[in-house]
Coordinates of C-alpha atoms and ligand atoms in Angstrom, one line a residue:
M19 CA 32.3 -0.4 -34.2
P20 CA 28.7 -0.2 -33.1
S21 CA 26.2 -1.4 -35.7
P22 CA 23.8 1.2 -37.4
E23 CA 21.0 -0.5 -35.4
A24 CA 22.8 0.0 -32.1
V25 CA 23.5 3.7 -33.0
R26 CA 19.8 4.2 -33.9
R27 CA 18.7 2.7 -30.7
L28 CA 21.1 4.8 -28.6
A29 CA 20.1 8.0 -30.4
G30 CA 16.4 7.8 -29.7
T31 CA 14.1 10.7 -30.9
P32 CA 14.0 14.3 -29.8
R33 CA 10.8 13.5 -27.9
S34 CA 12.2 10.6 -26.0
F35 CA 15.4 12.7 -25.2
T36 CA 13.2 15.4 -23.8
A37 CA 11.2 12.9 -21.7
W38 CA 14.5 11.5 -20.4
A39 CA 16.1 14.9 -19.8
L40 CA 13.1 16.1 -17.7
A41 CA 12.4 12.9 -15.8
H42 CA 16.0 11.8 -15.2
G43 CA 18.7 14.0 -16.9
L44 CA 18.2 17.2 -15.0
Q45 CA 17.9 15.3 -11.8
R46 CA 21.0 13.3 -12.6
A47 CA 23.1 16.4 -13.3
V48 CA 22.0 18.1 -10.0
I49 CA 22.4 14.9 -8.0
R50 CA 25.8 14.2 -9.4
R51 CA 27.0 17.7 -8.8
G52 CA 25.8 17.5 -5.2
A53 CA 27.3 14.1 -4.7
R54 CA 30.7 15.3 -5.9
K55 CA 30.6 18.0 -3.2
G56 CA 29.8 15.3 -0.6
D57 CA 26.0 15.8 -0.3
L58 CA 24.8 12.6 1.4
I59 CA 21.3 12.5 -0.3
G60 CA 23.0 12.8 -3.7
R61 CA 25.6 10.2 -2.9
M62 CA 22.9 7.8 -1.9
V63 CA 21.4 8.1 -5.4
V64 CA 24.6 7.7 -7.4
E65 CA 27.3 5.8 -5.5
P66 CA 27.4 2.1 -6.4
G67 CA 28.7 1.2 -2.9
L68 CA 25.7 2.7 -1.3
R69 CA 23.4 0.7 -3.5
E70 CA 25.1 -2.5 -2.4
D71 CA 24.9 -1.5 1.3
P72 CA 22.8 1.6 2.0
F73 CA 22.4 0.9 5.7
P74 CA 25.4 2.9 7.1
A75 CA 24.2 5.9 5.0
Y76 CA 20.7 5.6 6.5
E77 CA 22.4 5.9 9.9
E78 CA 24.3 9.0 8.7
L79 CA 20.9 10.5 7.6
R80 CA 19.3 9.6 10.9
A81 CA 22.1 11.4 12.7
Q82 CA 21.0 14.6 10.8
G83 CA 17.6 14.5 12.5
P84 CA 14.1 13.3 11.5
I85 CA 14.4 15.1 8.1
A86 CA 17.6 15.7 6.3
A87 CA 17.6 18.2 3.4
N88 CA 19.8 19.7 0.7
P89 CA 18.6 22.8 -1.3
Y90 CA 16.6 20.6 -3.8
I91 CA 15.1 17.8 -1.8
S92 CA 14.5 16.3 1.7
A93 CA 14.9 12.7 2.9
S94 CA 13.9 10.7 5.9
V95 CA 14.6 7.4 7.5
D96 CA 12.5 8.2 10.5
H97 CA 9.6 5.7 11.0
A98 CA 7.2 8.4 12.4
V99 CA 8.0 10.9 9.7
C100 CA 7.8 8.4 6.8
N101 CA 4.4 7.2 8.1
E102 CA 3.2 10.8 8.5
V103 CA 4.3 11.9 5.0
L104 CA 2.8 8.7 3.3
R105 CA -0.5 9.1 5.1
S106 CA -0.8 12.9 4.7
D107 CA -3.1 14.4 2.1
A108 CA -0.7 17.4 2.0
F109 CA 1.7 15.2 0.1
G110 CA 1.1 13.3 -3.1
T111 CA 2.9 11.8 -6.1
A112 CA 1.8 14.8 -8.2
G113 CA 1.8 12.9 -11.5
G114 CA 5.2 11.4 -11.0
Q115 CA 7.1 14.6 -11.9
G116 CA 5.6 16.9 -9.2
E117 CA 8.9 18.3 -8.1
L118 CA 9.4 19.9 -11.6
P119 CA 8.1 23.5 -12.2
K120 CA 4.7 23.5 -13.8
P121 CA 5.9 24.4 -17.4
L122 CA 8.4 21.6 -17.4
Q123 CA 5.8 19.2 -16.1
R124 CA 3.6 20.2 -19.1
L125 CA 6.6 19.7 -21.4
H126 CA 7.3 16.2 -19.9
H127 CA 3.6 15.3 -20.4
W128 CA 4.0 16.2 -24.1
A129 CA 7.3 14.4 -24.5
I130 CA 6.3 11.1 -23.0
Q131 CA 4.4 8.9 -25.4
D132 CA 1.6 6.5 -24.5
D133 CA 3.6 3.5 -25.8
T134 CA 6.6 4.2 -23.6
L135 CA 4.8 5.0 -20.3
G136 CA 6.5 3.4 -17.4
P137 CA 4.9 1.7 -14.4
V138 CA 5.2 5.0 -12.4
D139 CA 4.2 7.4 -15.1
P140 CA 0.6 8.7 -15.0
P141 CA -2.0 7.4 -15.4
S142 CA -0.4 4.6 -13.4
M143 CA -2.2 4.3 -10.1
L144 CA 1.1 4.8 -8.3
A145 CA 1.5 8.3 -9.9
V146 CA -1.9 9.8 -9.4
D147 CA -3.4 11.4 -6.4
P148 CA -7.0 11.3 -5.1
P149 CA -9.7 11.8 -6.4
L150 CA -8.4 10.2 -9.6
H151 CA -6.5 7.6 -7.6
T152 CA -9.6 6.6 -5.5
R153 CA -11.7 5.7 -8.6
Y154 CA -8.8 3.8 -10.2
R155 CA -7.9 1.9 -7.0
K156 CA -11.5 0.9 -6.4
Q157 CA -11.6 -0.8 -9.8
V158 CA -8.4 -2.8 -9.3
A159 CA -8.9 -3.6 -5.6
R160 CA -11.8 -5.9 -6.6
A161 CA -9.2 -8.5 -7.6
F162 CA -7.3 -8.3 -4.3
T163 CA -10.1 -8.9 -1.7
A164 CA -9.1 -11.1 1.3
R165 CA -11.5 -13.8 -0.1
K166 CA -9.9 -13.8 -3.6
V167 CA -6.4 -13.8 -2.2
G168 CA -7.3 -16.7 0.2
R169 CA -8.6 -18.6 -2.8
M170 CA -5.2 -18.2 -4.5
G171 CA -3.6 -20.2 -1.6
D172 CA -4.1 -23.6 -3.1
R173 CA -2.8 -22.5 -6.5
V174 CA 0.4 -21.0 -4.9
E175 CA 1.0 -24.3 -2.9
Q176 CA 0.5 -26.3 -6.1
V177 CA 2.9 -24.2 -8.2
A178 CA 5.6 -24.2 -5.4
S179 CA 5.3 -28.0 -5.2
A180 CA 5.6 -28.5 -9.0
L181 CA 8.6 -26.3 -9.1
L182 CA 10.3 -28.2 -6.3
D183 CA 9.4 -31.5 -8.1
D184 CA 11.4 -30.2 -11.1
L185 CA 14.3 -29.6 -8.8
D186 CA 14.3 -33.1 -7.4
G187 CA 17.8 -34.5 -7.6
A188 CA 19.4 -31.2 -8.4
T189 CA 22.4 -30.5 -6.1
G190 CA 23.1 -27.0 -7.2
F191 CA 21.1 -24.4 -9.0
D192 CA 20.4 -20.6 -9.3
L193 CA 17.5 -20.1 -6.8
V194 CA 16.3 -16.9 -8.6
E195 CA 16.0 -18.5 -12.0
R196 CA 14.6 -21.9 -11.0
Y197 CA 12.4 -21.0 -8.1
A198 CA 12.1 -17.4 -6.7
S199 CA 11.1 -15.9 -10.0
Q200 CA 9.0 -18.8 -11.3
L201 CA 6.4 -18.7 -8.5
P202 CA 5.6 -14.9 -8.7
V203 CA 5.6 -14.9 -12.6
T204 CA 3.0 -17.7 -12.6
V205 CA 0.8 -15.8 -10.0
I206 CA 1.1 -12.5 -12.0
A207 CA 0.5 -14.4 -15.3
D208 CA -2.7 -15.9 -13.7
L209 CA -3.9 -12.4 -12.6
L210 CA -3.2 -10.9 -16.1
G211 CA -4.5 -14.0 -18.0
V212 CA -1.2 -14.5 -19.7
R213 CA -0.7 -17.7 -21.8
E214 CA 2.1 -20.1 -20.8
Q215 CA 4.2 -19.4 -24.0
D216 CA 4.2 -15.6 -23.4
R217 CA 5.5 -15.9 -19.8
P218 CA 9.3 -16.1 -20.3
R219 CA 9.3 -13.0 -22.7
L220 CA 7.1 -11.1 -20.2
L221 CA 9.5 -12.0 -17.4
T222 CA 12.5 -10.6 -19.4
L223 CA 10.7 -7.4 -20.4
G224 CA 9.5 -6.9 -16.9
N225 CA 13.1 -7.1 -15.6
E226 CA 14.3 -4.6 -18.3
A227 CA 11.5 -2.1 -17.5
A228 CA 12.0 -2.3 -13.7
I229 CA 14.9 0.0 -13.8
T230 CA 12.6 2.9 -14.7
L231 CA 11.6 3.0 -11.0
D232 CA 15.1 4.3 -10.2
P233 CA 15.8 8.1 -10.1
G234 CA 18.4 9.8 -12.2
L235 CA 18.8 7.1 -14.9
S236 CA 21.5 7.4 -17.6
W237 CA 20.3 8.0 -21.2
K238 CA 21.6 4.5 -22.1
D239 CA 19.7 2.8 -19.4
Y240 CA 16.6 4.9 -20.1
R241 CA 16.8 4.0 -23.9
R242 CA 17.1 0.2 -23.1
A243 CA 14.1 0.4 -20.7
E244 CA 12.1 2.5 -23.3
D245 CA 12.5 -0.3 -25.9
A246 CA 11.3 -2.9 -23.4
L247 CA 8.3 -0.6 -22.5
R248 CA 7.4 -0.2 -26.1
E249 CA 7.4 -3.9 -26.6
L250 CA 5.4 -4.4 -23.4
H251 CA 2.7 -1.9 -24.5
T252 CA 2.5 -3.5 -28.0
W253 CA 2.1 -6.9 -26.3
F254 CA -0.6 -5.6 -23.8
R255 CA -2.6 -4.1 -26.7
G256 CA -2.8 -7.4 -28.5
H257 CA -3.4 -9.2 -25.2
V258 CA -6.3 -7.0 -24.1
E259 CA -7.9 -7.5 -27.5
D260 CA -7.6 -11.3 -27.1
L261 CA -9.1 -11.1 -23.6
R262 CA -12.1 -9.1 -24.9
A263 CA -12.7 -11.8 -27.5
H264 CA -12.0 -14.7 -25.1
P265 CA -12.3 -13.4 -21.5
G266 CA -11.0 -15.5 -18.7
D267 CA -11.4 -15.5 -14.9
D268 CA -8.6 -13.0 -14.4
L269 CA -8.2 -9.4 -13.3
L270 CA -7.5 -7.9 -16.7
S271 CA -10.4 -9.7 -18.4
Q272 CA -12.7 -8.3 -15.7
L273 CA -11.4 -4.8 -16.2
A274 CA -11.4 -5.0 -20.0
L275 CA -15.1 -6.1 -20.1
D276 CA -16.3 -3.6 -17.5
D277 CA -18.6 -1.1 -19.2
G278 CA -19.7 0.7 -16.0
P279 CA -19.3 4.5 -15.4
D280 CA -15.9 4.1 -13.7
R281 CA -14.5 1.8 -16.4
L282 CA -10.8 2.3 -17.2
S283 CA -9.6 3.8 -20.5
P284 CA -7.4 1.7 -22.8
V285 CA -4.2 3.5 -21.6
E286 CA -5.3 3.1 -17.9
L287 CA -5.8 -0.6 -18.6
H288 CA -2.3 -1.0 -20.0
Q289 CA -0.9 0.9 -17.0
V290 CA -2.7 -1.5 -14.6
G291 CA -1.1 -4.5 -16.4
L292 CA 2.3 -2.8 -16.4
L293 CA 2.0 -1.8 -12.7
V294 CA 0.9 -5.2 -11.5
L295 CA 3.8 -6.7 -13.5
A296 CA 6.4 -4.2 -12.2
A297 CA 5.0 -3.8 -8.6
G298 CA 4.1 -7.4 -8.1
F299 CA 6.6 -9.5 -9.8
E300 CA 10.2 -8.4 -9.1
T301 CA 9.4 -7.3 -5.6
T302 CA 8.2 -10.8 -4.6
V303 CA 11.2 -12.4 -6.3
N304 CA 13.4 -10.1 -4.2
L305 CA 11.5 -10.9 -1.0
I306 CA 12.0 -14.7 -1.5
S307 CA 15.7 -14.4 -2.5
N308 CA 16.5 -11.9 0.3
A309 CA 14.9 -14.3 2.8
V310 CA 17.1 -17.2 1.6
V311 CA 20.3 -15.2 2.0
L312 CA 19.2 -14.0 5.5
L313 CA 18.2 -17.5 6.6
D314 CA 21.5 -18.9 5.3
Q315 CA 23.3 -16.5 7.7
H316 CA 21.0 -17.7 10.6
P317 CA 20.7 -21.5 10.3
E318 CA 19.5 -21.7 13.9
Q319 CA 16.4 -19.7 12.8
V320 CA 15.7 -22.1 10.0
R321 CA 15.8 -24.9 12.6
W322 CA 13.4 -22.9 14.8
L323 CA 11.0 -22.5 11.9
R324 CA 11.1 -26.2 11.1
D325 CA 9.8 -26.8 14.6
N326 CA 7.4 -23.9 14.5
P327 CA 6.0 -23.7 11.0
D328 CA 3.4 -21.2 12.1
G329 CA 6.2 -18.7 12.4
W330 CA 6.8 -18.4 8.7
G331 CA 4.3 -15.5 8.4
N332 CA 6.3 -13.4 11.0
A333 CA 9.6 -14.5 9.4
V334 CA 8.4 -13.0 6.1
D335 CA 7.6 -9.7 7.8
E336 CA 11.0 -9.7 9.4
V337 CA 12.6 -10.2 6.0
L338 CA 10.4 -7.3 4.6
R339 CA 11.7 -5.1 7.5
H340 CA 15.3 -6.1 7.4
Q341 CA 15.9 -6.2 3.6
S342 CA 12.9 -4.2 2.2
P343 CA 12.4 -5.2 -1.4
V344 CA 11.3 -1.6 -2.1
Q345 CA 13.9 0.7 -0.4
M346 CA 12.4 4.1 -1.1
T347 CA 9.6 6.1 -2.6
L348 CA 9.1 9.8 -3.3
R349 CA 6.4 12.3 -2.2
V350 CA 5.9 15.9 -3.1
A351 CA 4.2 18.6 -1.0
L352 CA 0.9 19.5 -2.7
R353 CA 0.5 22.7 -0.6
E354 CA 2.5 24.4 2.1
T355 CA 2.7 22.1 5.1
E356 CA 4.8 21.3 8.2
V357 CA 6.3 18.0 9.3
A358 CA 8.6 17.5 12.3
G359 CA 9.0 21.2 12.5
K360 CA 10.1 21.6 8.9
T361 CA 8.1 23.7 6.5
F362 CA 7.6 22.2 3.0
A363 CA 6.8 24.6 0.2
P364 CA 4.5 23.3 -2.6
G365 CA 6.5 21.2 -5.0
H366 CA 9.2 20.3 -2.5
G367 CA 10.0 16.6 -2.6
I368 CA 10.9 14.1 0.1
L369 CA 12.6 10.8 -0.4
V370 CA 10.9 8.4 1.9
Y371 CA 13.4 5.7 2.8
L372 CA 11.2 2.7 3.6
G373 CA 14.3 0.5 4.1
G374 CA 15.7 3.1 6.6
A375 CA 12.5 3.6 8.5
N376 CA 12.4 -0.1 9.0
R377 CA 15.7 0.1 10.9
D378 CA 14.5 2.9 13.2
P379 CA 15.7 2.0 16.7
A380 CA 12.9 4.0 18.2
V381 CA 10.5 1.4 16.9
F382 CA 12.6 -1.8 16.4
P383 CA 15.0 -2.5 19.3
D384 CA 18.4 -3.7 18.0
P385 CA 17.2 -3.0 14.4
D386 CA 20.1 -4.5 12.5
A387 CA 19.6 -7.9 14.1
F388 CA 17.5 -10.4 12.0
D389 CA 15.1 -12.2 14.3
V390 CA 12.1 -14.2 12.9
T391 CA 10.5 -14.0 16.3
R392 CA 10.6 -10.2 16.6
A393 CA 7.3 -9.2 18.3
N394 CA 6.6 -6.1 16.2
A395 CA 8.1 -7.1 12.8
D396 CA 4.9 -6.3 11.1
Q397 CA 5.1 -2.6 12.0
H398 CA 7.4 -2.2 9.0
V399 CA 6.5 0.2 6.2
A400 CA 7.9 -2.1 3.4
F401 CA 4.5 -2.0 1.7
S402 CA 4.3 1.8 2.2
A403 CA 1.3 3.4 4.0
G404 CA -1.7 5.6 3.3
V405 CA -3.6 5.7 0.0
H406 CA -0.9 3.9 -2.0
Y407 CA -0.4 1.1 0.5
C408 CA 0.5 -2.0 -1.6
L409 CA -2.6 -3.6 -3.0
G410 CA -0.8 -6.9 -3.3
A411 CA 0.5 -7.0 0.3
S412 CA -1.5 -10.1 1.4
L413 CA -0.8 -11.9 -1.8
A414 CA 3.0 -11.2 -1.5
R415 CA 3.0 -12.4 2.1
L416 CA 1.1 -15.5 1.1
E417 CA 3.4 -16.3 -1.8
A418 CA 6.6 -15.8 0.2
A419 CA 5.4 -17.8 3.2
V420 CA 4.4 -20.7 1.0
A421 CA 7.5 -20.5 -1.1
L422 CA 9.9 -20.5 1.8
R423 CA 8.1 -23.1 4.0
S424 CA 7.9 -25.5 1.0
L425 CA 11.5 -24.8 0.0
Y426 CA 13.0 -25.6 3.4
E427 CA 10.7 -28.6 3.9
R428 CA 11.9 -30.1 0.6
F429 CA 15.6 -29.0 1.0
P430 CA 16.3 -28.9 4.8
D431 CA 20.0 -28.4 4.2
L432 CA 19.8 -25.7 1.6
T433 CA 22.9 -23.4 1.6
V434 CA 24.1 -20.5 -0.4
S435 CA 27.1 -21.8 -2.3
G436 CA 28.7 -18.8 -3.9
T437 CA 28.6 -15.0 -3.9
P438 CA 25.1 -13.9 -4.9
Q439 CA 24.9 -11.1 -7.4
R440 CA 22.7 -8.1 -6.6
R441 CA 20.4 -6.5 -9.2
P442 CA 21.6 -3.1 -10.5
T443 CA 18.5 -1.3 -9.1
R444 CA 18.4 1.1 -6.2
V445 CA 14.7 1.3 -5.5
L446 CA 14.2 -2.4 -5.7
R447 CA 16.6 -4.5 -3.6
G448 CA 17.3 -8.1 -4.3
Y449 CA 19.4 -10.6 -6.2
E450 CA 19.8 -11.4 -9.9
W451 CA 21.7 -14.6 -9.2
L452 CA 21.7 -16.7 -6.1
P453 CA 23.6 -20.0 -6.3
V454 CA 22.5 -22.6 -3.8
S455 CA 23.4 -26.2 -3.1
T456 CA 21.6 -29.0 -1.4
R457 CA 22.7 -32.5 -0.4
A458 CA 19.4 -34.2 -1.1
S459 CA 15.8 -33.3 -1.3
V460 CA 13.1 -34.8 1.0
S461 CA 10.4 -36.3 -1.2
A462 CA 7.1 -34.4 -1.1
Ligands
HEM10 C1 7.3 -8.2 -1.6 C2 6.4 -7.8 -2.4 C3 5.9 -6.4 -2.6 C4 6.4 -5.3 -2.0 C5 7.6 -5.1 -1.1 C6 5.6 -4.2 -2.5 C7 5.7 -2.9 -2.2 C8 4.9 -1.8 -2.6 C9 5.1 -0.5 -2.2 C10 6.2 0.1 -1.3 C11 4.1 0.2 -2.8 C12 3.8 1.7 -2.7 C13 4.8 2.6 -3.2 C14 4.5 4.0 -2.8 O1 3.9 4.3 -1.8 O2 5.0 5.0 -3.6 C15 3.3 -0.7 -3.6 C16 2.2 -0.4 -4.3 C17 1.5 -1.3 -5.1 N1 1.7 -2.7 -5.2 FE1 3.1 -3.7 -4.2 N2 4.6 -4.7 -3.3 C18 4.8 -6.1 -3.4 C19 4.0 -7.0 -4.1 C20 2.9 -6.7 -4.8 C21 2.1 -7.6 -5.5 C22 2.3 -9.2 -5.5 C23 1.2 -6.9 -6.2 C24 0.1 -7.4 -7.1 C25 0.0 -8.5 -7.7 C26 1.4 -5.5 -5.9 C27 0.7 -4.5 -6.4 C28 0.8 -3.2 -6.1 C29 0.0 -2.1 -6.6 C30 -1.1 -2.3 -7.7 C31 0.4 -0.9 -6.0 C32 -0.1 0.5 -6.2 C33 -1.1 0.8 -5.2 C34 -1.6 2.3 -5.3 O3 -0.9 3.1 -5.8 O4 -2.7 2.5 -4.7 N3 2.5 -5.4 -5.1 N4 3.8 -2.0 -3.4

């Protein structure tokens, strides 16, 4: 029998139930009904097999033309259409729930509480449109200038090297736990001024909250994520107070101390922390682990990279293209507009399949082949495009290139030694568990 505490947790409150029903429940019911009738867009959101391997479904969508549609929503895997939608000011994120009718949007706004806001709930930068977005992004972008990211290079090298030293002598380990997640968590913790002892808890909570990026969540998954979000907000509140009293050289201290006319409100500040955690952490873990699985399947390319270490940058872009860590995003028409001959009414949404656009044969010849020397690998849209283009793109590229080069230098014979286990998320694509083995490490 479930404990009273478990029952309480599952029951939630009428407000949280309303927030779930509007953000996920309604969508879930419509999607499931469509999927049962064979609707491909619905099946892509609910079928477990299509989470594991969405690529054949992307080709089915492609066969339907540049834009596929059911009565409720459109979808595209076409590189040109995805780019056009992401860059167009006729589309936006519309506050995260822009596809709901206005009265339901207002009800959702009431139902969702500040201490359970997720990384893609407004006022998160990812869920607001210009001009609000412009002011917000300008503030946060100060931490991600090319000069600042360049300066992080030495720190990233140092962290990678220390992690590999810890693995010295190990012949088998979980690459996600011991390496792929440790490097990004340290980088994000540096950006957010997080103390060493708080990092493991933050890592766990970040993982639990990441599922809120998925559409059509079940009530049970939503409740679990809501608890993690509540704990994260409580933690951020205390943390921001600490930083105000003892500021460091990090992004969050900078923003917390800002008293200029564009300064962020306390809720906006928490949302920056949460977004950087959700957008910057698990995505990079996934990029590194997706790369290791792909390289394991192509040992000749690892040998080529050993002789051509300058090729690691392009190899990272090819991994981003082939196994995009963020598979999709959503945009909503803000006014009547036309794309590829299809008219969008205001409020009509389109699922932008970044992972599908990155396999578009019109842009990438032989798109299913993995080739670290592909000449135009960097034309992928794995970091999105337009006003929401990933702020951390150069940092993620830097982290992944250093992490992978250092890993294969230290363990030239690294192989995947079991069946890796995927994460249960659809928007984010990567591994939860990735067993690897090595015969011996090469001393640094
Ligand atoms: C492999 C790693 C990464 C991938 C694939 C990735 C992907 C993305 C994508 C696809 C978006 C836009 C989503 C949309 O258009 O709806 C985005 C936005 C964002 N990313 Fe990343 N990201 C990565 C790493 C990072 C890192 C390391 C950071 C920061 C430390 C970061 C911070 C952000 C922020 C703040 C936004 C919001 C930008 C805005 O709304 O203007 N990301 N990312």
